Amino acid sequence: MKKKLNATLLTETAQELKHQCEQLDQELRTVKKQCNKLSRMLQYAVWEEDMVEAEPIVFEGTTADFVKLIASLLLDGRWTVNGQHEIKPFLRALDAVCRIRYDPTKECATFGTLMNAVQDYLDRLREN
C-alpha cells in the first residue's frame, strides 16, 4: 500500500533543511575567517622564550667525572623513562639536556661515548 506524500509537510521540511544549511554555511564562513586571522597572527609571531628550544647544559669535565656525578642516579631504582627503568633511555634523555665537553676547544662527547663510559662503570661495579 503506497502512502501519499503531504505536499505542505514536504515543502516545510525542505525549507527547514535549507534554513539549517544556510546557518551551517554562515558558521563555516565564521570559522574560516577565524582560521585566516590566526594564520596571519602566527605568520609574524615572536615566540616567548620558554617556547623556544633552549641550549643544552654543558658539563665541562671528563666523561668519567660526569659518570661519577650521576652514579647515584644510575644505581637508584626510583627513576623511569617512559615507564621503564632502563639505562639507555635514561642516558638518552639526560644527553638531550646535558652535554659533556672536557676541552672548551673540542666538540661535546657523543651519546656513544657516554654510554660506553657508563657501561664501563657498571661493569667495574659488578666485578667488585
XYZ file of N, CA and C in Angstrom:
384
model
N 0.831 -1.163 0.000
C 0.000 0.000 0.000
C 0.888 1.244 0.000
N 0.723 2.089 -0.966
C 1.510 3.300 -1.083
C 0.854 4.407 -0.289
N 1.731 5.213 0.319
C 1.248 6.329 1.123
C 1.422 7.605 0.320
N 0.431 8.461 0.337
C 0.507 9.725 -0.382
C 1.362 10.694 0.421
N 2.181 11.468 -0.283
C 3.010 12.475 0.361
C 2.197 13.735 0.595
N 2.382 14.309 1.737
C 1.735 15.562 2.073
C 2.629 16.675 1.531
N 2.187 17.391 0.527
C 2.982 18.420 -0.142
C 3.378 19.535 0.817
N 2.483 19.926 1.686
C 2.775 21.006 2.639
C 3.881 20.580 3.592
N 3.774 19.368 4.134
C 4.782 18.862 5.062
C 6.125 18.710 4.363
N 6.102 18.234 3.143
C 7.328 18.063 2.359
C 7.986 19.420 2.099
N 7.214 20.426 1.758
C 7.732 21.766 1.500
C 8.323 22.367 2.768
N 7.635 22.227 3.885
C 8.121 22.769 5.164
C 9.428 22.097 5.574
N 9.510 20.810 5.413
C 10.726 20.068 5.769
C 11.898 20.498 4.888
N 11.637 20.680 3.616
C 12.686 21.114 2.690
C 13.153 22.528 3.037
N 12.209 23.413 3.386
C 12.569 24.784 3.749
C 13.375 24.805 5.061
N 12.992 23.977 6.001
C 13.716 23.881 7.277
C 15.148 23.391 7.040
N 15.281 22.393 6.180
C 16.597 21.868 5.838
C 17.447 22.939 5.157
N 16.839 23.694 4.255
C 17.545 24.780 3.564
C 18.013 25.829 4.573
N 17.157 26.170 5.517
C 17.492 27.164 6.546
C 18.672 26.681 7.400
N 18.645 25.408 7.786
C 19.733 24.850 8.585
C 21.044 24.843 7.791
N 20.977 24.546 6.520
C 22.170 24.562 5.661
C 22.755 25.965 5.558
N 21.881 26.956 5.438
C 22.344 28.342 5.366
C 23.025 28.756 6.664
N 22.472 28.326 7.806
C 23.083 28.630 9.099
C 24.464 27.960 9.214
N 24.538 26.704 8.788
C 25.814 25.999 8.834
C 26.844 26.655 7.921
N 26.386 27.132 6.768
C 27.278 27.819 5.837
C 27.823 29.094 6.484
N 26.978 29.827 7.200
C 27.408 31.031 7.905
C 28.435 30.681 8.981
N 28.179 29.627 9.722
C 29.114 29.179 10.771
C 30.460 28.813 10.158
N 30.409 28.122 9.021
C 31.641 27.719 8.344
C 32.433 28.947 7.896
N 31.768 29.954 7.376
C 32.458 31.192 6.975
C 33.126 31.846 8.177
N 32.435 31.869 9.317
C 32.998 32.448 10.542
C 34.251 31.681 10.980
N 34.192 30.368 10.941
C 35.341 29.540 11.323
C 36.513 29.787 10.372
N 36.228 29.878 9.063
C 37.285 30.145 8.086
C 37.940 31.502 8.339
N 37.132 32.517 8.674
C 37.676 33.839 8.977
C 38.593 33.781 10.193
N 38.168 33.052 11.223
C 38.990 32.928 12.424
C 40.302 32.196 12.117
N 40.243 31.187 11.293
C 41.450 30.452 10.899
C 42.416 31.362 10.138
N 41.886 32.146 9.212
C 42.730 33.076 8.453
C 43.359 34.121 9.368
N 42.576 34.618 10.316
C 43.088 35.611 11.260
C 44.218 35.008 12.096
N 44.021 33.799 12.594
C 45.043 33.121 13.381
C 46.293 32.857 12.545
N 46.100 32.471 11.319
C 47.222 32.219 10.418
C 48.054 33.483 10.213
N 47.394 34.620 10.004
C 48.114 35.892 9.836
C 48.864 36.269 11.105
N 48.243 36.026 12.268
C 48.897 36.339 13.538
C 50.139 35.479 13.740
N 50.037 34.204 13.436
C 51.156 33.290 13.628
C 52.298 33.556 12.648
N 51.956 34.104 11.489
C 52.965 34.384 10.472
C 54.010 35.378 10.992
N 53.598 36.299 11.816
C 54.507 37.330 12.330
C 54.721 37.209 13.835
N 54.418 36.052 14.395
C 54.530 35.864 15.840
C 55.991 35.859 16.279
N 56.216 36.413 17.451
C 57.517 36.342 18.105
C 57.302 35.415 19.293
N 57.994 34.305 19.266
C 57.769 33.288 20.286
C 58.379 33.694 21.621
N 57.693 33.371 22.679
C 58.195 33.605 24.031
C 59.421 32.736 24.270
N 60.259 33.154 25.223
C 61.498 32.424 25.491
C 61.259 30.958 25.836
N 60.247 30.696 26.646
C 60.016 29.317 27.071
C 59.410 28.450 25.975
N 59.096 29.038 24.818
C 58.570 28.265 23.700
C 59.675 27.889 22.715
N 60.855 28.426 22.913
C 61.977 28.179 22.023
C 62.869 27.113 22.653
N 63.359 26.206 21.827
C 64.223 25.154 22.330
C 65.488 25.775 22.907
N 65.795 25.436 24.139
C 66.945 26.011 24.830
C 68.226 25.240 24.507
N 69.319 25.899 24.701
C 70.618 25.254 24.532
C 70.795 24.226 25.646
N 71.501 23.143 25.360
C 71.720 22.140 26.419
C 72.708 22.646 27.463
N 72.641 22.044 28.629
C 73.609 22.308 29.692
C 74.916 21.665 29.261
N 76.027 22.357 29.427
C 77.327 21.795 29.053
C 78.133 21.566 30.322
N 78.461 20.303 30.588
C 79.322 19.937 31.706
C 80.752 19.961 31.198
N 81.579 20.813 31.786
C 82.964 20.920 31.345
C 83.834 20.084 32.272
N 84.093 18.875 31.842
C 84.894 17.921 32.590
C 84.957 16.630 31.800
N 85.597 15.631 32.353
C 85.726 14.363 31.640
C 84.433 13.566 31.734
N 84.302 12.630 30.838
C 83.133 11.745 30.853
C 83.126 10.934 32.145
N 84.315 10.512 32.592
C 84.418 9.752 33.846
C 83.929 10.589 35.026
N 84.283 11.871 35.055
C 83.811 12.759 36.129
C 82.288 12.887 36.095
N 81.743 13.002 34.902
C 80.292 13.115 34.754
C 79.607 11.846 35.244
N 80.181 10.691 34.889
C 79.597 9.411 35.316
C 79.635 9.309 36.840
N 80.720 9.774 37.465
C 80.793 9.767 38.933
C 79.683 10.623 39.537
N 79.395 11.752 38.889
C 78.346 12.638 39.398
C 76.947 12.022 39.284
N 76.710 11.258 38.232
C 75.366 10.674 38.053
C 75.285 9.242 38.579
N 76.374 8.732 39.169
C 76.427 7.336 39.624
C 75.279 6.995 40.573
N 75.010 7.863 41.536
C 73.942 7.550 42.493
C 72.583 7.467 41.792
N 72.383 8.300 40.761
C 71.136 8.217 39.985
C 71.057 6.899 39.215
N 72.188 6.506 38.623
C 72.210 5.265 37.846
C 71.816 4.062 38.697
N 72.271 4.065 39.939
C 72.040 2.918 40.827
C 70.711 3.000 41.571
N 70.087 4.154 41.580
C 68.820 4.351 42.276
C 67.677 3.782 41.441
N 66.752 3.121 42.065
C 65.646 2.487 41.349
C 64.398 3.342 41.258
N 64.462 4.599 41.657
C 63.252 5.423 41.706
C 62.967 6.192 40.431
N 63.809 6.126 39.417
C 63.565 6.863 38.179
C 63.067 5.923 37.088
N 62.293 6.498 36.174
C 61.842 5.761 34.993
C 61.842 6.712 33.795
N 61.973 6.155 32.628
C 61.828 6.896 31.374
C 60.791 6.122 30.571
N 59.699 6.791 30.243
C 58.569 6.142 29.558
C 58.093 4.909 30.323
N 58.078 5.023 31.647
C 57.569 3.949 32.484
C 58.524 2.790 32.713
N 59.754 2.891 32.223
C 60.707 1.790 32.375
C 61.977 2.275 33.055
N 62.613 1.360 33.774
C 63.874 1.654 34.460
C 65.002 0.988 33.667
N 65.400 1.654 32.560
C 66.464 1.132 31.713
C 67.504 2.225 31.506
N 68.767 1.809 31.521
C 69.881 2.746 31.461
C 69.924 3.526 30.140
N 69.799 2.847 29.009
C 69.967 3.520 27.716
C 68.960 4.656 27.511
N 67.649 4.441 27.719
C 66.712 5.563 27.577
C 66.985 6.691 28.584
N 67.418 6.314 29.788
C 67.764 7.314 30.800
C 68.913 8.192 30.305
N 69.954 7.559 29.786
C 71.112 8.303 29.295
C 70.749 9.142 28.071
N 69.879 8.621 27.212
C 69.464 9.387 26.027
C 68.699 10.648 26.454
N 67.831 10.513 27.453
C 67.088 11.678 27.959
C 68.042 12.674 28.612
N 69.000 12.163 29.360
C 69.989 13.020 30.005
C 70.858 13.713 28.962
N 71.249 12.972 27.927
C 72.083 13.518 26.857
C 71.352 14.621 26.077
N 70.041 14.568 26.067
C 69.259 15.587 25.353
C 69.326 16.946 26.046
N 69.569 16.953 27.353
C 69.601 18.219 28.089
C 70.984 18.575 28.616
N 71.868 17.614 28.671
C 73.178 17.856 29.254
C 74.260 17.240 28.377
N 75.224 18.051 27.948
C 76.309 17.584 27.093
C 77.622 17.636 27.866
N 78.574 16.788 27.507
C 79.866 16.705 28.186
C 80.959 17.199 27.243
N 81.781 18.124 27.757
C 82.900 18.613 26.952
C 84.096 18.767 27.887
N 85.118 17.965 27.664
C 86.291 18.024 28.539
C 87.246 19.143 28.142
N 87.138 19.634 26.924
C 88.020 20.695 26.441
C 87.155 21.722 25.710
N 87.185 22.996 26.163
C 86.346 24.019 25.530
C 86.585 24.199 24.035
N 87.755 23.766 23.542
C 88.035 23.914 22.104
C 87.554 22.714 21.298
N 87.074 21.673 21.968
C 86.633 20.445 21.303
C 85.110 20.372 21.261
N 84.620 19.433 20.466
C 83.178 19.160 20.386
C 82.732 18.414 21.647
N 81.441 18.435 21.903
C 80.885 17.686 23.038
C 80.974 16.189 22.759
N 81.041 15.426 23.845
C 81.099 13.967 23.724
C 79.808 13.453 23.098
N 79.911 12.356 22.365
C 78.737 11.770 21.722
C 77.973 10.912 22.722
N 76.768 10.545 22.347
C 75.968 9.658 23.197
C 76.676 8.318 23.370
N 77.295 7.821 22.306
C 78.022 6.546 22.381
C 79.143 6.586 23.399
N 79.846 7.711 23.472
C 80.920 7.862 24.461
C 80.358 7.799 25.868
N 79.257 8.493 26.103
C 78.612 8.465 27.419
C 78.138 7.054 27.744
N 77.509 6.406 26.788
C 77.000 5.049 27.003
C 78.140 4.094 27.349
N 79.258 4.171 26.623
C 80.410 3.302 26.902
C 80.986 3.577 28.281
N 81.099 4.846 28.671
C 81.643 5.194 29.987
C 80.754 4.658 31.107
N 79.459 4.769 30.936
C 78.533 4.248 31.951
C 78.610 2.726 32.004
N 78.666 2.085 30.848
C 78.761 0.616 30.813
C 80.043 0.145 31.502
N 81.162 0.829 31.244
C 82.427 0.500 31.921
C 82.290 0.657 33.426
N 81.660 1.730 33.861
C 81.457 1.980 35.290
C 80.624 0.865 35.924
N 79.527 0.516 35.264
C 78.651 -0.538 35.802
C 79.346 -1.890 35.803
N 80.147 -2.181 34.772
C 80.917 -3.435 34.724
C 81.915 -3.510 35.863
N 82.601 -2.403 36.155
C 83.561 -2.376 37.266
C 82.854 -2.601 38.592
N 81.668 -2.059 38.740
C 80.901 -2.267 39.983
C 80.527 -3.741 40.159
N 80.148 -4.393 39.089
C 79.754 -5.799 39.162
C 80.945 -6.693 39.490
N 82.136 -6.308 39.004
C 83.340 -7.105 39.265
C 83.745 -7.024 40.729
N 83.494 -5.910 41.372
C 83.893 -5.732 42.786
C 82.867 -6.270 43.708
